[in-house]
Short mmCIF file of C-alpha atoms in Angstrom, two decimals:
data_model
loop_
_atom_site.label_atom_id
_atom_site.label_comp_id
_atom_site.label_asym_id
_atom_site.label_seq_id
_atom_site.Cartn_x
_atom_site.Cartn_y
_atom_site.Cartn_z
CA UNK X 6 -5.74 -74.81 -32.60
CA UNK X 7 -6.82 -73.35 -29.19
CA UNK X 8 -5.21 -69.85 -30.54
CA UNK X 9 -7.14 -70.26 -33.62
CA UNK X 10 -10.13 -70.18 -32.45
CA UNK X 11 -9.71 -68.13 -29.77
CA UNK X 12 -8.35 -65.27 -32.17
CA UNK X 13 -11.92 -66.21 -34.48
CA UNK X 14 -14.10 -65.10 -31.77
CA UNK X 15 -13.54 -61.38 -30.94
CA UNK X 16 -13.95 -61.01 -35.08
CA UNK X 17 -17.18 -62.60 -34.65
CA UNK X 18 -18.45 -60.72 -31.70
CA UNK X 19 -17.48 -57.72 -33.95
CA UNK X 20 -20.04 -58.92 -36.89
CA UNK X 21 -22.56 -59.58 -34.01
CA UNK X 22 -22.68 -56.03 -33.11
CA UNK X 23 -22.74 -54.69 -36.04
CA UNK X 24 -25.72 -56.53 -37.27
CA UNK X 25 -27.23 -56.18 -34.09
CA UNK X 26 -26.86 -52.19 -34.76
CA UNK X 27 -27.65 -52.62 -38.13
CA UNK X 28 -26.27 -49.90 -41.17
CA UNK X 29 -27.18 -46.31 -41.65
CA UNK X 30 -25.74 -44.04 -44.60
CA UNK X 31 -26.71 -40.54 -45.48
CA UNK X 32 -26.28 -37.66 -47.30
CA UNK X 33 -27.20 -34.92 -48.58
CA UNK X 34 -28.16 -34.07 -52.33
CA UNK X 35 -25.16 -30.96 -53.28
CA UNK X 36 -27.09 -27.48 -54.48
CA UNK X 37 -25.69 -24.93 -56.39
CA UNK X 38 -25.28 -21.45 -55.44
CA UNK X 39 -28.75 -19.63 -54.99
CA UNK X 40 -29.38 -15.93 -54.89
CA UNK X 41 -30.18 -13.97 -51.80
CA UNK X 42 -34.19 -13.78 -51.56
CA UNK X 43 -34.56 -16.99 -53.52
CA UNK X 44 -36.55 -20.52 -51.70
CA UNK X 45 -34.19 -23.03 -51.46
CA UNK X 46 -34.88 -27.01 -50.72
CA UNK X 47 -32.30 -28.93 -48.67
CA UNK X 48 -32.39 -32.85 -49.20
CA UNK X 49 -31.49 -35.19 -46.99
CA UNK X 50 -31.11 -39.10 -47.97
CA UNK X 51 -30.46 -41.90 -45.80
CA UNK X 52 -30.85 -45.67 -46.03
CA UNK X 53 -31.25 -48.26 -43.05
CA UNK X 54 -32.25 -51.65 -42.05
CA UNK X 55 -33.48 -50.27 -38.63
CA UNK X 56 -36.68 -48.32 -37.50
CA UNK X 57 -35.60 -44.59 -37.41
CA UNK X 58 -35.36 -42.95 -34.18
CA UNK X 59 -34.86 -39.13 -34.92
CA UNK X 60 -34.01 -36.59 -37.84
CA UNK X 61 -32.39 -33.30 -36.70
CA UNK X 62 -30.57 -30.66 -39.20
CA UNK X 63 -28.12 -27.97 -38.37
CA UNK X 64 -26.55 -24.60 -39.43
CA UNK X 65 -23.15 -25.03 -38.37
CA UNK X 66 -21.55 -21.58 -37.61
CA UNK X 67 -18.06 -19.94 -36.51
CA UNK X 68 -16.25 -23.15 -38.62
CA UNK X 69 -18.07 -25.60 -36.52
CA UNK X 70 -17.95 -24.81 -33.51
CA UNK X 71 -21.67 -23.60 -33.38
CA UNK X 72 -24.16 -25.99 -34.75
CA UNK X 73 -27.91 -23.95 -34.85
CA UNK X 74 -30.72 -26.89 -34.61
CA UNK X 75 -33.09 -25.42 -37.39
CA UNK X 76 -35.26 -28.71 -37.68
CA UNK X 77 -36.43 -31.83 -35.25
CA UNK X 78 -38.61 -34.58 -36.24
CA UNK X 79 -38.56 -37.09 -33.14
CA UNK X 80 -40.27 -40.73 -34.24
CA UNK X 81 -40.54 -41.76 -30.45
CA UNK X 82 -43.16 -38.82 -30.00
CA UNK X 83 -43.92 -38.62 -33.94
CA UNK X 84 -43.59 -35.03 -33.62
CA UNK X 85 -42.55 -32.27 -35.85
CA UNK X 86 -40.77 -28.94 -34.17
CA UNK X 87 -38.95 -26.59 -36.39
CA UNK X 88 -36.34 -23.88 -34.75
CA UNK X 89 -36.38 -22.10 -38.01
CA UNK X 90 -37.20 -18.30 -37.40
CA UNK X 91 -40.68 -17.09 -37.69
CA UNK X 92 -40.71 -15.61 -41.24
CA UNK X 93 -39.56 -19.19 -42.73
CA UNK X 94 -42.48 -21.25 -41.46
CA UNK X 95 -44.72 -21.00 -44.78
CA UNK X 96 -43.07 -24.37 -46.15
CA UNK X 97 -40.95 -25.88 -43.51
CA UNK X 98 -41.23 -29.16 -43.56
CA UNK X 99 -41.86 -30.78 -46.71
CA UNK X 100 -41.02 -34.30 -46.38
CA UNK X 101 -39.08 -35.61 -43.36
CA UNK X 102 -36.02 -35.90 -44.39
CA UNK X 103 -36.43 -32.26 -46.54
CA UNK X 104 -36.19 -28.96 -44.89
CA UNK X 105 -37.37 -25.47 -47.42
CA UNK X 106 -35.92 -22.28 -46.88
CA UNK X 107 -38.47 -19.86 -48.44
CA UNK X 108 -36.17 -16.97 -48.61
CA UNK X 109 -32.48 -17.41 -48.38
CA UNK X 110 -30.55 -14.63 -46.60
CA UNK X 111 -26.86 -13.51 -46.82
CA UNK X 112 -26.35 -15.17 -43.33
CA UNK X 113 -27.62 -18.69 -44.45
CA UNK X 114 -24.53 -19.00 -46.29
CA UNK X 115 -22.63 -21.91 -44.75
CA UNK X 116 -22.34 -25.84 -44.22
CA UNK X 117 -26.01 -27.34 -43.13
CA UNK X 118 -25.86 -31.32 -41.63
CA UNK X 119 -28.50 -33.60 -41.38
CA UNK X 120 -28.21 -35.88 -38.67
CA UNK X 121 -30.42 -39.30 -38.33
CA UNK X 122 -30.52 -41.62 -35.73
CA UNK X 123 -31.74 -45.10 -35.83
CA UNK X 124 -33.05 -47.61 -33.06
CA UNK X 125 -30.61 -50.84 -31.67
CA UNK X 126 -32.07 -53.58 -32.52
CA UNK X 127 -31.71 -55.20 -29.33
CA UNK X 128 -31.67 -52.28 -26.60
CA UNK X 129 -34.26 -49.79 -27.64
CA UNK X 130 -32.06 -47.14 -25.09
CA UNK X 131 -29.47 -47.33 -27.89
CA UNK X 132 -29.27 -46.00 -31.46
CA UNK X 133 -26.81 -45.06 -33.79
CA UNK X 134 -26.38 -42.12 -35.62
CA UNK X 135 -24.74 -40.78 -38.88
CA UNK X 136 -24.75 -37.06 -40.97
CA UNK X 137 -24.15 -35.30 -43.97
CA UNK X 138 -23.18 -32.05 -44.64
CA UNK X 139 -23.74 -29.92 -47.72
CA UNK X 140 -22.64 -26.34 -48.31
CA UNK X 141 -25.12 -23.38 -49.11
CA UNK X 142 -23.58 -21.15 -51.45
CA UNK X 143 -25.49 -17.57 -51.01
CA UNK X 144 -25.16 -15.07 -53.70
CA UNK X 145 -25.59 -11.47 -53.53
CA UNK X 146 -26.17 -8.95 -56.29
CA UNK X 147 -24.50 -5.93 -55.97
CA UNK X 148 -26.84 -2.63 -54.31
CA UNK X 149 -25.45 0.48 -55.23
CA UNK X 150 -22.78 1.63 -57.99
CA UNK X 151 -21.40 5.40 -58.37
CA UNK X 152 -18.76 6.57 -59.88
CA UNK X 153 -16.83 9.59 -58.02
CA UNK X 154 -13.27 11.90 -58.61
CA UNK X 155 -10.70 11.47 -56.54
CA UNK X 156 -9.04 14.46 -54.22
CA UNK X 157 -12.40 16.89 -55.18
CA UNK X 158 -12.74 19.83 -55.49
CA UNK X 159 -9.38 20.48 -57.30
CA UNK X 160 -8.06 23.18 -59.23
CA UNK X 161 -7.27 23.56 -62.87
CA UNK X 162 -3.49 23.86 -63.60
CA UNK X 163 -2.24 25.44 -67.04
CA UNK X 164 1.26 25.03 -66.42
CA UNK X 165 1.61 21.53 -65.92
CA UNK X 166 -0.06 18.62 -66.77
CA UNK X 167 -2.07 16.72 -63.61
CA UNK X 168 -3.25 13.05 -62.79
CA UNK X 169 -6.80 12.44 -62.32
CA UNK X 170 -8.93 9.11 -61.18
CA UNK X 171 -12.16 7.99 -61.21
CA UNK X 172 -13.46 5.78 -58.40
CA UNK X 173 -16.18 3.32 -58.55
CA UNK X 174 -17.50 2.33 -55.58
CA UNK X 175 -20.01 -1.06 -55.42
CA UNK X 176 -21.24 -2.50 -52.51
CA UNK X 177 -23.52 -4.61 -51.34
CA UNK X 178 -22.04 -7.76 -53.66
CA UNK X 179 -21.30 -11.08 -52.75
CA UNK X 180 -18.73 -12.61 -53.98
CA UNK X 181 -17.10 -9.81 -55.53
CA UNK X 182 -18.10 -8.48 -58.89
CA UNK X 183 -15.68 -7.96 -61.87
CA UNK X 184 -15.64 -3.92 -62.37
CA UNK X 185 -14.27 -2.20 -65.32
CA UNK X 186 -14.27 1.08 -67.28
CA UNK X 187 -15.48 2.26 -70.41
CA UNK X 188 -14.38 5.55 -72.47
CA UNK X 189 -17.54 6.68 -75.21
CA UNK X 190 -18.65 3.04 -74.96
CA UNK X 191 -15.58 1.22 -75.67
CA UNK X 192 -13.65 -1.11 -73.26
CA UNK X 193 -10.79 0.69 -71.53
CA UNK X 194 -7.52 -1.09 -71.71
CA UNK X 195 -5.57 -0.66 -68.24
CA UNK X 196 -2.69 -1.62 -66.93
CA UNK X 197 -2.82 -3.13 -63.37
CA UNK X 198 -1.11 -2.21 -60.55
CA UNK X 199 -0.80 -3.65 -56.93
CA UNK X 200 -4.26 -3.98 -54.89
CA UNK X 201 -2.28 -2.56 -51.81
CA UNK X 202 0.06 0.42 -52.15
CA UNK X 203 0.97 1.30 -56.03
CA UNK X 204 4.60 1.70 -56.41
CA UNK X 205 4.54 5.36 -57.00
CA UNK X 206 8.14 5.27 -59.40
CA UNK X 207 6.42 2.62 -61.35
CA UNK X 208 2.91 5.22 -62.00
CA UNK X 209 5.31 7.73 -63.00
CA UNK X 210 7.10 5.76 -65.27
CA UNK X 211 3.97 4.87 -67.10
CA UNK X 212 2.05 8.26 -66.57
CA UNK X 213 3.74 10.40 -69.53
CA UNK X 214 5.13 13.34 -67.07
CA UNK X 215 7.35 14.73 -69.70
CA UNK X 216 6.00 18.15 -70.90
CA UNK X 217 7.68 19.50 -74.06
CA UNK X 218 5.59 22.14 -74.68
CA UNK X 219 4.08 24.87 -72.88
CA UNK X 220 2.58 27.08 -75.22
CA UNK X 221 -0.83 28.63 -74.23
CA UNK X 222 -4.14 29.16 -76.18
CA UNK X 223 -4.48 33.21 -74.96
CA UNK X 224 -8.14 33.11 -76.76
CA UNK X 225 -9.99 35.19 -74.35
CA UNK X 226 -13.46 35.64 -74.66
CA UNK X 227 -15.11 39.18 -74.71
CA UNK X 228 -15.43 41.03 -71.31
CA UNK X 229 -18.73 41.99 -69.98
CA UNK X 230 -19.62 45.95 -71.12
CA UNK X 231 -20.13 46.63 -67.51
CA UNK X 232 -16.61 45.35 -66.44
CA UNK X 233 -14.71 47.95 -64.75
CA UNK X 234 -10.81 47.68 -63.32
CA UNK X 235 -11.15 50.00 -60.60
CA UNK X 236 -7.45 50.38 -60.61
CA UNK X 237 -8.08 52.23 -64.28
CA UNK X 238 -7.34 49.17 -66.31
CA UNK X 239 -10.79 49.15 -67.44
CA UNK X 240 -11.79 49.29 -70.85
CA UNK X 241 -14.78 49.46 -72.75
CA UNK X 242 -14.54 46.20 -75.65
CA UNK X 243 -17.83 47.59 -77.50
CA UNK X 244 -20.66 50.20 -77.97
CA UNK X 245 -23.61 50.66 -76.13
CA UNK X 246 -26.45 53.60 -76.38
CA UNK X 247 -26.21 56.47 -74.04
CA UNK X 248 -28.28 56.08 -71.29
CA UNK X 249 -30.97 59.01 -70.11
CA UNK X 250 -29.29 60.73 -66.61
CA UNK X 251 -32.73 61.13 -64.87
CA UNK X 252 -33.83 60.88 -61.34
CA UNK X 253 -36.57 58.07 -62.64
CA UNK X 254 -33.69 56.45 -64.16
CA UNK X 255 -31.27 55.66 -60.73
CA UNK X 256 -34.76 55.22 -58.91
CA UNK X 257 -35.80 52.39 -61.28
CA UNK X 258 -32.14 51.08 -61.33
CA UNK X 259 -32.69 47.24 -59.67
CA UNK X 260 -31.35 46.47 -56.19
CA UNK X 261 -27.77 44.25 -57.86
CA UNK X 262 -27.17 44.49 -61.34
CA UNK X 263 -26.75 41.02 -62.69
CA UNK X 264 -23.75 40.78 -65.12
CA UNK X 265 -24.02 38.43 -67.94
CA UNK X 266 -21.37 35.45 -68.11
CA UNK X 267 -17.72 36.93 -68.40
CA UNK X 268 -15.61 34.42 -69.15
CA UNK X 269 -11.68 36.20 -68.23
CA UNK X 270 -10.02 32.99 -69.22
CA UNK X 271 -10.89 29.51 -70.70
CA UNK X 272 -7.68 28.31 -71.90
CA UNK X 273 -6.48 24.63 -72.36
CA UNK X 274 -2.43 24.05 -72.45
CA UNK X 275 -0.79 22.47 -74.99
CA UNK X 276 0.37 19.67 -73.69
CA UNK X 277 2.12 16.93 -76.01
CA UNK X 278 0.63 13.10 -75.19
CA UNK X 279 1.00 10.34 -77.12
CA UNK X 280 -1.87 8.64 -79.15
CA UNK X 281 -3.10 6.34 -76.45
CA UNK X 282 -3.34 7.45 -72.99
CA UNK X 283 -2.13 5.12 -70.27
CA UNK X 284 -4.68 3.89 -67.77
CA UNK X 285 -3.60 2.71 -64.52
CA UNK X 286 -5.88 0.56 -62.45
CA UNK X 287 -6.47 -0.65 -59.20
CA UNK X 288 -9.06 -2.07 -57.40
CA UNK X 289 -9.40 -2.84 -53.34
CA UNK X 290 -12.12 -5.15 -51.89
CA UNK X 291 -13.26 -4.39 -48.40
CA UNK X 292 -15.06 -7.32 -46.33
CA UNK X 293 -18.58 -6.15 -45.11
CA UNK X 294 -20.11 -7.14 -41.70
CA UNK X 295 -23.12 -9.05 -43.70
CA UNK X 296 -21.31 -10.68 -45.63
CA UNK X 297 -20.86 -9.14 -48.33
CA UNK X 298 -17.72 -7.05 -49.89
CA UNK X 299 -17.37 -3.18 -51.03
CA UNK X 300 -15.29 -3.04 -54.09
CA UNK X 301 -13.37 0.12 -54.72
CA UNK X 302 -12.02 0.63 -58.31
CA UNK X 303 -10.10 3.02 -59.79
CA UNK X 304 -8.19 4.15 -63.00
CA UNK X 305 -5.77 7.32 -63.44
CA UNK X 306 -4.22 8.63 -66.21
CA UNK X 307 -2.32 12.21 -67.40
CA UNK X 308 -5.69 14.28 -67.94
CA UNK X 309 -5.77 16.28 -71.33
CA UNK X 310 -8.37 19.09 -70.82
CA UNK X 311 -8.69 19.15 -74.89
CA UNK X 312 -9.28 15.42 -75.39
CA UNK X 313 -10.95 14.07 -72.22
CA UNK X 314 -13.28 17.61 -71.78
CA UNK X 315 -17.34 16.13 -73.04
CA UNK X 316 -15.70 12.45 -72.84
CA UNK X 317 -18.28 9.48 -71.29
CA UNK X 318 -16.67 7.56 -69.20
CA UNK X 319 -18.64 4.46 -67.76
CA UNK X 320 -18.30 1.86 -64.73
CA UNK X 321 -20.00 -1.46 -65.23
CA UNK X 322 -20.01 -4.46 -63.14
CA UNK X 323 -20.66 -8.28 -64.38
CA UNK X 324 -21.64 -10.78 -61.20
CA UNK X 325 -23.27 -13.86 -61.77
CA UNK X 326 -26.38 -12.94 -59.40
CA UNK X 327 -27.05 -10.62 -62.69
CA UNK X 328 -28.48 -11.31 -65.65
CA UNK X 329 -27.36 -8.25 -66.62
CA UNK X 330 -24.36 -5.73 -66.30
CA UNK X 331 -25.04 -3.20 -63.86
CA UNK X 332 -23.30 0.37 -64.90
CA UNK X 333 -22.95 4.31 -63.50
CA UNK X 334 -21.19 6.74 -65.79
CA UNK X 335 -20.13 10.73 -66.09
CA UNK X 336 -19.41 12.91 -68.86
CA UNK X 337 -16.23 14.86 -68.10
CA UNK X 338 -17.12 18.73 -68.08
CA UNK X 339 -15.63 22.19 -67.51
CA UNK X 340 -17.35 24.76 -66.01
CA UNK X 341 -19.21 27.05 -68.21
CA UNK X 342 -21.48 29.81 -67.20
CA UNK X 343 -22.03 30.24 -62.91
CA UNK X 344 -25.26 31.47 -62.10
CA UNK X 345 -24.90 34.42 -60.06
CA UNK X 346 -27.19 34.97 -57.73
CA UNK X 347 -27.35 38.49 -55.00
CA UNK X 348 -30.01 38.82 -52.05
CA UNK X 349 -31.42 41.20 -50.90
CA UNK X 350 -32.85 41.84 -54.34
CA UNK X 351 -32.58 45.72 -53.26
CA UNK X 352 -29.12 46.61 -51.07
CA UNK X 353 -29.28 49.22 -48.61
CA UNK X 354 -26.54 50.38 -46.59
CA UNK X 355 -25.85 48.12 -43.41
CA UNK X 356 -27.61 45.39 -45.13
CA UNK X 357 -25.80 41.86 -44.94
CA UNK X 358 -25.39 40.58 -49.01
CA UNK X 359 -25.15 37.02 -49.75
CA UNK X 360 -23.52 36.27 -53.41
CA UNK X 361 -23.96 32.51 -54.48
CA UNK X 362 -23.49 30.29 -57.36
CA UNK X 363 -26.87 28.93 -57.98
CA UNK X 364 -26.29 26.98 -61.22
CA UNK X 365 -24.28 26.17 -64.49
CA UNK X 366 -25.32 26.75 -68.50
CA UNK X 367 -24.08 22.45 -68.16
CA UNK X 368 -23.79 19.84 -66.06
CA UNK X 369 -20.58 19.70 -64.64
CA UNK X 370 -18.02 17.22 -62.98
CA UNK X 371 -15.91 16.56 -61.32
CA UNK X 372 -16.96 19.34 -58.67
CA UNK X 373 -15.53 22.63 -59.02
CA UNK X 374 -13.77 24.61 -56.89
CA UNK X 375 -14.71 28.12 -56.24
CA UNK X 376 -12.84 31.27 -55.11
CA UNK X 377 -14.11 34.76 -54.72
CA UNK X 378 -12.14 38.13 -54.97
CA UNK X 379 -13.18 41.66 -55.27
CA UNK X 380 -11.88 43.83 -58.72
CA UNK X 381 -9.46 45.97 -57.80
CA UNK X 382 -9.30 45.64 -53.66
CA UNK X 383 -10.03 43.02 -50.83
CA UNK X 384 -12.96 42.17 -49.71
CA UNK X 385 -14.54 43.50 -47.07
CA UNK X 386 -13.35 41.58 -44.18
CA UNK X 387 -9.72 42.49 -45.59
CA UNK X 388 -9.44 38.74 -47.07
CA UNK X 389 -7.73 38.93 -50.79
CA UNK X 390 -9.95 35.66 -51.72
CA UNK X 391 -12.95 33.64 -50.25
CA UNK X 392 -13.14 29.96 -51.20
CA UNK X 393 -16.69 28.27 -51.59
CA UNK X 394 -20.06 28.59 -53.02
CA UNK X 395 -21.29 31.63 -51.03
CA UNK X 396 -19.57 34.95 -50.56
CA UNK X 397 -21.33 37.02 -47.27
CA UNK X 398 -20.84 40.86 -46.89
CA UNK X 399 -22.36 41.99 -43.70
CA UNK X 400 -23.10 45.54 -42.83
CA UNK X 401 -22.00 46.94 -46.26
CA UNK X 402 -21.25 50.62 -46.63
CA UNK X 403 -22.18 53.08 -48.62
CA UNK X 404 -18.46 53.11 -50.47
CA UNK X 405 -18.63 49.51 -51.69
CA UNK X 406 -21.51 51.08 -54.37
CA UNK X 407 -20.54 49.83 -57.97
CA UNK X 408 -17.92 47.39 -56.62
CA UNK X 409 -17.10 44.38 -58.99
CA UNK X 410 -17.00 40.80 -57.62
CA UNK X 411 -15.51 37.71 -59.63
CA UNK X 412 -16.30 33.87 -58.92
CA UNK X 413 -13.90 31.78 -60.36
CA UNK X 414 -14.74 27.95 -60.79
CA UNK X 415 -12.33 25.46 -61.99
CA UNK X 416 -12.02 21.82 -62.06
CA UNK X 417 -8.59 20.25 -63.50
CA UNK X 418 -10.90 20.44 -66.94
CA UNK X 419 -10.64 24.18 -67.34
CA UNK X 420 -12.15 27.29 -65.53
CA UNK X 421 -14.48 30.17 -66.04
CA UNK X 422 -14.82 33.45 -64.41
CA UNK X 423 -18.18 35.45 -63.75
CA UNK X 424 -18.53 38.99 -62.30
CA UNK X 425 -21.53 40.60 -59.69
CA UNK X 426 -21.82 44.50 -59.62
CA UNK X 427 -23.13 45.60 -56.10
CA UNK X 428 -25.46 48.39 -56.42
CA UNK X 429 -26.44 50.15 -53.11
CA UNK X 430 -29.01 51.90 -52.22
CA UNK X 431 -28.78 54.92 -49.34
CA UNK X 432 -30.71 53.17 -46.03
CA UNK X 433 -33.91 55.41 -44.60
CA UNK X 434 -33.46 53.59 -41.42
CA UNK X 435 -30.07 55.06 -40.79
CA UNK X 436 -30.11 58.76 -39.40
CA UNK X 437 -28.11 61.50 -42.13
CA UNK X 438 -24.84 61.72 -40.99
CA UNK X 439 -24.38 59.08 -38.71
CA UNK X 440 -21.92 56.84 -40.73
CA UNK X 441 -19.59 60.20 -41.07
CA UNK X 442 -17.17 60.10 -38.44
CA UNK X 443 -15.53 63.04 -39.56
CA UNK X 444 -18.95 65.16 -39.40
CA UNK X 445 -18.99 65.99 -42.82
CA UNK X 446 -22.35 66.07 -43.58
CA UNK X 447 -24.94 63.98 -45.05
CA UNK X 448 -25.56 66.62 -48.26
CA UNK X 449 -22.05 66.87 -49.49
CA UNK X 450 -22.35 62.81 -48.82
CA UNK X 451 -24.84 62.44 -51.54
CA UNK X 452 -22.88 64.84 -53.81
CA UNK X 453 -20.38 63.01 -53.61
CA UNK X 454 -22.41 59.86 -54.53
CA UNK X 455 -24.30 61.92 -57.45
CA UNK X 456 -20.97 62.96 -58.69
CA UNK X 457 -19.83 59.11 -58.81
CA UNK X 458 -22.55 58.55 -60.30
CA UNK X 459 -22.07 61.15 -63.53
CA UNK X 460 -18.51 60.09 -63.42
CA UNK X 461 -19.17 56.08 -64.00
CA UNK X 462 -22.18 57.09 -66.70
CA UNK X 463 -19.35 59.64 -68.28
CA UNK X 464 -17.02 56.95 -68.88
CA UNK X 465 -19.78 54.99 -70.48
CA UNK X 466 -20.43 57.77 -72.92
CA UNK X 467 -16.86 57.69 -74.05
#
């Protein structure tokens, strides 16, 4: 009987405390995910049977081993102190147990806990305490979205058929958005490959690589009448009137002749592909110190010059921070037409010449690649070919009058060639004479150039 009872009164003691305590629950009303910039409320609910001693919520970083006091109401002092930074003060506090957020940032994204304290009942130095967490979901529309070529500038092959991808890059998104592609507005149907490294058998397998045919379309379009193979394979392709051999004439001649567009070759192979191309994609995702994640996208396929040359192709992204899809896109274009542009306007000898491609007759991607070369010799620092935008001649001489200069650009779409005639002009800075080593002089110099001159005007005639 003794053990009885004596077993009864630690349970008791136990009931004694706890009503001496008194209860406490909380928690804290769930919200759903809210877009970066948006106010957000965070509601905290507790019940007790005790006088409340203190109210105190938290962002809990680093997985929880940071807690960040954002709010403090104290009842002891009956004072209000937020720890909530500066530019969130408009609406802090709108009930004591309800913090705002007036703008919700990428970094608020995380766990918040509301902790509340209440008084013992019989020793005011105690008080117990409970929480409740809830997580903020942050949402981030994407920022930017471009679509780019792969391995740019690149050359146009007609001899075998090349791979080509399209990138689009989107960043600034959080989570990550769904990307896709679209060909002249419909949906592209891809097949997907590993995120990491694709197997490169596999792409080959389903990349048609088989060429059966090679034949070439040798359409070539009319040369430029002013065209000359300095080697003697020039020809004259049609008539022009007979031009006046006066001294007014070769004074009013202008400083560089600019040659209208000479396409030498804009041919497309013949390549056999069956009716539906096959898209390969693959996509990475690439975490972002704010939170956020830069999504990399990509499809390739066997390119078809003939077929995919004018063709729209479109990236658009879906995330649910838009009501909307956001989209870039890029028509697929050859080169047609370079601009050719030649400073000085008039060339004297010893001047330094700058040729550059200033333009297109269309807009044109992916980039092109360029290459100079002279017609019929090497250019003048003894280079066969120059590769960019801008071909430089410094210090020309007097013998690189009437030279022929040809830009190719190419993209693996097709490519386009356009010639510059360099017309020089003799220098009255330079003393007669002194650029003949040999001392021939300066009169039979200018013969020499007269007698060019008839020459290149005598072929014209014929």
């Amino acid at each position: 009987m003794r053990k009885k009872t004596a077993l009864r009164r630690p349970l008791l003691l136990l009931c004694l405390v706890d009503l001496a305590l008194g209860y406490l629950t909380v928690n804290i009303e769930p919200i759903p995910p809210v877009v970066a910039g948006d106010a957000v409320t965070l509601k905290c609910n507790f019940k007790t049977d005790r006088r409340l001693r203190e109210i105190v919520w938290y962002k809990v970083t680093d997985g929880g081993t940071i807690k960040q006091k954002i709010f403090t109401y104290d009842a002891l002092f009956s004072t209000n102190y937020t720890h909530i930074d500066e530019y969130q003060k408009s609406e802090d506090l709108v009930y004591q147990s309800t913090v705002r957020i007036p703008e919700v940032r990428i970094l608020d994204n995380g766990p918040f806990e509301c902790h509340v304290g209440i008084y013992d009942r019989t020793n005011r130095k105690k008080f117990l305490e409970a929480y409740g967490r809830v997580f903020l979901n942050v949402m981030a529309p994407p920022s930017s979205i471009s679509v780019i070529a792969a391995e740019t500038p690149a050359a146009f092959s007609r001899y075998e058929a090349q791979n080509f991808t399209l990138v689009c890059i989107v960043s600034g998104g959080k989570p990550a958005p769904t990307v896709y592609f679209k060909r002249d507005g419909e949906l592209v149907e891809v097949h997907h490959v590993s995120q990491t490294s694709p197997d490169e058998n596999e792409k080959k397998g389903r990349i048609p690589q088989s060429l059966i045919s090679r034949d070439m379309d040798d359409t070539k379009l009319q040369r430029s009448l002013s065209l000359l193979d300095f080697e003697g394979r020039g020809r004259m392709l049609t008539e022009r009137p007979s031009p006046s051999i006066t001294d007014s004439t070769v004074a009013a001649t202008t400083a560089a002749e600019r040659i209208p567009e000479t396409v030498i070759s804009r041919e497309f192979p013949r390549w056999i592909y069956p009716s539906d191309p096959a898209y390969l994609f693959r996509h990475t995702q690439i975490p972002v110190s704010d939170g956020t994640v830069e999504v990399r996208a990509m499809i390739t396929w066997t390119l078809n010059p003939e077929l995919d040359n004018n063709a729209l192709f479109s990236c658009e992204v879906k995330h649910p921070a838009l009501t909307m899809p956001m989209q870039s896109e890029v028509i697929l274009a050859a080169p047609r037409g370079p601009q050719i542009n030649m400073s000085p306007t008039r060339v004297q000898v010893g001047d330094t010449v700058k040729i550059a491609v200033v333009g297109f007759q269309n807009e044109v991607f992916p980039e092109p690649l360029f290459t100079w070369t002279r017609v019929g010799g090497r250019l003048l620092d003894g280079s066969v070919e120059h590769d960019g935008k801008l071909l430089v001649l410094e210090r020309v001489p007097a013998e690189l009058n009437g030279s022929m200069y040809r830009c190719t650009s190419e993209n693996p779409l097709g490519s386009t060639d356009t010639h510059a005639r360099l017309i020089i002009f003799e220098n009255p800075n330079i003393p007669k004479g002194t650029d003949d080593k040999s001392g021939a002089s300066s009169c039979s110099h200018s013969a020499r150039l007269s007698l060019a001159m008839i020459l290149a005007v005598t072929l014209d005639l014929t």
